[in-house]
Tab-separated table of C-alpha atoms in Angstrom:
chain	number	residue	atom	x	y	z
A	70	SER	CA	145.718	-115.609	-95.719
A	71	GLN	CA	143.862	-115.962	-98.980
A	72	GLN	CA	142.393	-118.652	-99.276
A	73	GLY	CA	141.171	-119.375	-103.115
A	74	GLU	CA	143.332	-119.351	-105.686
A	75	GLU	CA	141.913	-119.167	-109.392
A	76	ASP	CA	143.299	-120.552	-112.159
A	77	PRO	CA	143.815	-119.084	-114.600
A	78	GLN	CA	145.682	-116.310	-113.784
A	79	ALA	CA	144.575	-114.632	-116.804
A	80	LEU	CA	142.324	-115.579	-120.047
A	81	SER	CA	141.924	-113.880	-123.495
A	82	ILE	CA	138.692	-114.734	-125.316
A	83	GLN	CA	136.686	-113.729	-128.600
A	84	GLU	CA	133.542	-112.294	-127.981
A	85	GLY	CA	130.627	-115.296	-128.180
A	86	GLU	CA	132.695	-117.640	-126.759
A	87	ASN	CA	132.549	-118.872	-122.996
A	88	ALA	CA	134.874	-118.335	-120.433
A	89	THR	CA	135.862	-120.692	-117.686
A	90	MET	CA	137.397	-119.807	-114.335
A	91	ASN	CA	138.598	-122.278	-111.718
A	92	CYS	CA	138.513	-122.201	-107.326
A	93	SER	CA	140.670	-124.085	-105.373
A	94	TYR	CA	140.401	-123.520	-101.357
A	95	LYS	CA	141.963	-125.144	-98.516
A	96	THR	CA	139.904	-125.684	-95.684
A	97	SER	CA	136.132	-126.106	-94.936
A	98	ILE	CA	134.324	-123.468	-95.902
A	99	ASN	CA	130.569	-122.488	-95.654
A	100	ASN	CA	129.597	-120.518	-98.616
A	101	LEU	CA	132.105	-119.977	-101.811
A	102	GLN	CA	131.610	-116.715	-103.559
A	103	TRP	CA	132.698	-114.866	-106.748
A	104	TYR	CA	132.943	-111.279	-107.453
A	105	ARG	CA	133.822	-109.175	-110.302
A	106	GLN	CA	135.807	-106.237	-110.137
A	107	ASN	CA	136.290	-103.714	-113.303
A	108	SER	CA	139.532	-102.267	-113.523
A	109	GLY	CA	139.816	-98.924	-110.664
A	110	ARG	CA	136.642	-99.963	-109.115
A	111	GLY	CA	135.359	-102.395	-106.253
A	112	LEU	CA	134.083	-105.870	-105.926
A	113	VAL	CA	130.735	-106.769	-107.451
A	114	HIS	CA	128.594	-110.312	-105.773
A	115	LEU	CA	127.873	-112.211	-108.863
A	116	ILE	CA	126.827	-115.263	-107.230
A	117	LEU	CA	126.900	-117.459	-103.777
A	118	ILE	CA	126.686	-121.247	-103.747
A	119	ARG	CA	126.571	-122.886	-100.463
A	120	SER	CA	128.013	-125.674	-99.355
A	121	ASN	CA	125.815	-128.398	-99.672
A	122	GLU	CA	124.918	-127.257	-103.087
A	123	ARG	CA	126.687	-128.902	-106.304
A	124	GLU	CA	125.267	-125.914	-109.318
A	125	LYS	CA	123.843	-122.766	-109.492
A	126	HIS	CA	122.691	-120.587	-112.189
A	127	SER	CA	121.912	-116.713	-112.745
A	128	GLY	CA	121.527	-115.655	-116.185
A	129	ARG	CA	125.079	-116.108	-118.007
A	130	LEU	CA	126.872	-117.115	-115.274
A	131	ARG	CA	126.609	-121.283	-113.796
A	132	VAL	CA	128.946	-121.900	-110.653
A	133	THR	CA	129.999	-125.409	-109.645
A	134	LEU	CA	131.031	-126.567	-106.258
A	135	ASP	CA	132.640	-129.628	-105.294
A	136	THR	CA	133.880	-129.896	-101.769
A	137	SER	CA	135.585	-133.380	-101.952
A	138	LYS	CA	137.921	-131.585	-104.557
A	139	LYS	CA	137.927	-128.238	-102.823
A	140	SER	CA	136.733	-126.160	-105.844
A	141	SER	CA	134.777	-124.344	-107.655
A	142	SER	CA	134.459	-123.062	-111.006
A	143	LEU	CA	132.454	-119.830	-112.869
A	144	LEU	CA	131.145	-120.511	-116.582
A	145	ILE	CA	130.472	-117.382	-118.444
A	146	THR	CA	128.934	-118.213	-121.402
A	147	ALA	CA	128.318	-116.122	-124.845
A	148	SER	CA	130.945	-113.640	-123.522
A	149	ARG	CA	130.616	-109.891	-124.260
A	150	ALA	CA	133.566	-107.443	-124.203
A	151	ALA	CA	132.185	-106.041	-121.057
A	152	ASP	CA	132.558	-109.079	-119.271
A	153	THR	CA	135.953	-108.392	-119.524
A	154	ALA	CA	137.452	-108.149	-115.590
A	155	SER	CA	138.999	-109.859	-112.695
A	156	TYR	CA	137.017	-112.131	-111.308
A	157	PHE	CA	137.038	-113.559	-107.503
A	158	CYS	CA	136.530	-116.450	-105.656
A	159	ALA	CA	135.664	-115.410	-101.527
A	160	THR	CA	135.250	-118.099	-98.686
A	161	ALA	CA	133.578	-117.781	-95.850
A	162	HIS	CA	134.007	-119.532	-92.821
A	163	ASN	CA	133.202	-117.828	-89.202
A	164	ASN	CA	131.408	-114.533	-88.445
A	165	ASN	CA	131.294	-114.609	-92.560
A	166	ASP	CA	134.864	-113.197	-92.629
A	167	MET	CA	135.614	-113.026	-96.311
A	168	ARG	CA	138.291	-114.391	-97.879
A	169	PHE	CA	139.791	-113.871	-101.409
A	170	GLY	CA	141.941	-115.159	-103.828
A	171	ALA	CA	144.530	-113.768	-106.640
A	172	GLY	CA	141.552	-113.523	-109.504
A	173	THR	CA	141.628	-114.075	-113.202
A	174	ARG	CA	141.830	-111.324	-115.279
A	175	LEU	CA	139.516	-111.760	-118.240
A	176	THR	CA	139.604	-110.301	-121.361
A	177	VAL	CA	136.635	-110.424	-123.733
A	178	LYS	CA	137.733	-109.566	-127.575
A	179	PRO	CA	135.241	-107.708	-129.600
B	121	GLU	CA	119.869	-97.053	-102.144
B	122	ALA	CA	123.105	-95.202	-101.261
B	123	GLY	CA	125.973	-97.476	-101.949
B	124	VAL	CA	129.431	-97.737	-99.575
B	125	ALA	CA	131.083	-94.083	-99.744
B	126	GLN	CA	135.110	-93.911	-99.293
B	127	SER	CA	137.296	-91.144	-99.581
B	128	PRO	CA	139.749	-89.486	-100.254
B	129	ARG	CA	139.777	-91.633	-104.316
B	130	TYR	CA	143.414	-91.106	-104.170
B	131	LYS	CA	146.282	-90.283	-101.996
B	132	ILE	CA	149.840	-89.858	-102.089
B	133	ILE	CA	152.413	-89.532	-99.619
B	134	GLU	CA	155.542	-89.891	-98.306
B	135	LYS	CA	157.066	-92.679	-96.292
B	136	ARG	CA	156.869	-92.232	-92.596
B	137	GLN	CA	154.190	-89.980	-93.359
B	138	SER	CA	150.483	-90.815	-92.027
B	139	VAL	CA	147.361	-91.042	-93.785
B	140	ALA	CA	143.853	-91.623	-93.367
B	141	PHE	CA	140.705	-93.207	-94.707
B	142	TRP	CA	137.259	-92.888	-94.300
B	143	CYS	CA	134.225	-95.201	-94.978
B	144	ASN	CA	130.678	-94.990	-94.609
B	145	PRO	CA	128.929	-98.046	-95.379
B	146	ILE	CA	125.492	-98.515	-96.677
B	147	SER	CA	122.841	-97.677	-93.986
B	148	GLY	CA	122.348	-99.697	-91.543
B	149	HIS	CA	124.577	-102.218	-92.317
B	150	ALA	CA	126.260	-103.757	-89.127
B	151	THR	CA	129.252	-105.167	-90.816
B	152	LEU	CA	131.914	-103.700	-91.736
B	153	TYR	CA	135.168	-104.776	-93.950
B	154	TRP	CA	138.545	-103.052	-94.847
B	155	TYR	CA	140.542	-104.845	-97.513
B	156	GLN	CA	144.319	-103.713	-98.712
B	157	GLN	CA	144.427	-104.980	-102.317
B	158	ILE	CA	148.076	-104.738	-103.646
B	159	LEU	CA	147.950	-104.204	-107.203
B	160	GLY	CA	147.705	-107.628	-108.849
B	161	GLN	CA	146.359	-108.769	-105.987
B	162	GLY	CA	143.482	-110.338	-104.495
B	163	PRO	CA	141.491	-108.177	-101.762
B	164	LYS	CA	143.704	-109.220	-98.241
B	165	LEU	CA	141.568	-108.208	-94.937
B	166	LEU	CA	142.681	-106.220	-92.750
B	167	ILE	CA	139.603	-105.694	-90.027
B	168	GLN	CA	135.783	-106.487	-90.046
B	169	PHE	CA	134.111	-104.705	-87.308
B	170	GLN	CA	130.841	-105.762	-86.157
B	171	ASN	CA	128.487	-102.740	-85.123
B	172	ASN	CA	131.354	-101.040	-83.368
B	173	GLY	CA	133.215	-103.739	-82.436
B	174	VAL	CA	136.202	-105.983	-84.195
B	175	VAL	CA	135.317	-109.376	-84.913
B	176	ASP	CA	139.105	-109.936	-86.527
B	177	ASP	CA	141.794	-108.041	-86.908
B	178	SER	CA	144.141	-110.596	-87.165
B	179	GLN	CA	145.851	-109.597	-90.610
B	180	LEU	CA	146.117	-106.192	-89.264
B	181	PRO	CA	149.879	-104.815	-89.193
B	182	LYS	CA	149.260	-103.611	-85.929
B	183	ASP	CA	152.267	-101.597	-85.418
B	184	ARG	CA	151.196	-99.308	-87.863
B	185	PHE	CA	147.617	-99.718	-88.973
B	186	SER	CA	144.639	-98.983	-86.672
B	187	ALA	CA	140.689	-99.050	-87.541
B	188	GLU	CA	137.991	-98.113	-85.638
B	189	ARG	CA	134.600	-97.360	-86.110
B	190	LEU	CA	132.467	-95.220	-83.078
B	191	LYS	CA	128.754	-95.655	-82.827
B	192	GLY	CA	128.828	-98.372	-85.308
B	193	VAL	CA	128.168	-96.204	-88.603
B	194	ASP	CA	131.374	-94.649	-90.533
B	195	SER	CA	134.759	-95.878	-90.129
B	196	THR	CA	138.398	-94.800	-90.242
B	197	LEU	CA	141.357	-96.737	-90.986
B	198	LYS	CA	145.020	-94.911	-90.151
B	199	ILE	CA	148.338	-95.835	-91.126
B	200	GLN	CA	151.301	-94.418	-89.506
B	201	PRO	CA	154.288	-93.973	-90.421
B	202	ALA	CA	153.320	-95.347	-94.199
B	203	LYS	CA	155.913	-97.857	-96.050
B	204	LEU	CA	156.701	-98.455	-99.268
B	205	GLU	CA	155.312	-101.673	-99.345
B	206	ASP	CA	151.601	-99.845	-98.027
B	207	SER	CA	150.901	-98.547	-101.500
B	208	ALA	CA	147.689	-100.499	-102.581
B	209	VAL	CA	143.889	-100.136	-102.729
B	210	TYR	CA	142.033	-100.079	-99.425
B	211	LEU	CA	138.693	-101.478	-99.967
B	212	CYS	CA	135.890	-100.889	-97.844
B	213	ALA	CA	133.039	-103.341	-97.512
B	214	SER	CA	129.574	-103.790	-95.875
B	215	SER	CA	127.191	-106.579	-95.052
B	216	SER	CA	123.773	-106.550	-93.516
B	217	ARG	CA	124.034	-108.291	-89.923
B	218	GLY	CA	127.608	-109.877	-90.524
B	219	LEU	CA	126.003	-113.573	-91.101
B	220	ILE	CA	126.981	-116.450	-93.168
B	221	ASN	CA	125.773	-116.591	-96.800
B	222	GLU	CA	125.289	-112.284	-96.972
B	223	LYS	CA	126.979	-110.458	-99.792
B	224	LEU	CA	129.782	-108.039	-99.249
B	225	PHE	CA	129.043	-104.021	-100.828
B	226	PHE	CA	131.871	-102.723	-101.536
B	227	GLY	CA	133.109	-99.078	-102.264
B	228	SER	CA	135.203	-98.009	-104.897
B	229	GLY	CA	138.605	-97.538	-102.848
B	230	THR	CA	141.084	-95.482	-102.585
B	231	GLN	CA	144.245	-95.895	-103.912
B	232	LEU	CA	147.353	-95.219	-101.789
B	233	SER	CA	150.373	-94.316	-103.285
B	234	VAL	CA	153.717	-94.117	-100.506
B	235	LEU	CA	156.747	-92.835	-102.663
């Protein structure tokens, strides 16, 4: 079964604006990862946050994790048209069996 | 470093026919995953291999789906017979050792259409 649920399902913003996507999950995790998928392509790993971490940065990406609320957020700052893609959160339990949510479809208008 | 290779890229079959997908993971990666991604949904794990052994196949519809990873390198996923609801993208992924906190590397997928 799927583990994470992203919110919103779809997001449309103008270039230069920030985009925030949220992910909720149901059971305890070892880590939470965010992936990006361009149309017709495979998923690409963006960032991993461990269960004992609260915030992590990578370039224009900022991820937060609140294990008490079983939720995470992905912030993309100063968005670009090239950021248009679907974004998925994934959680790992045992044996690194990654389970993905339904994703947020982000559209960045030039 | 070469990525995860999958073939074919597209496949169109009629229901009740059989189909097979092939995946070659990144060289040296011990863990291999097959995911099914239905249009508009996230990837759903079908099966996870560690070398040539199955770690998790709890979501694999075993009455029609089968997968193998002989010699612990490349893998094939087969559907026999196919149903309309099997129309999806089948993604293969690999990771180095299958340890917690490893990221997954994905292939571009095989898009299956069952008519």
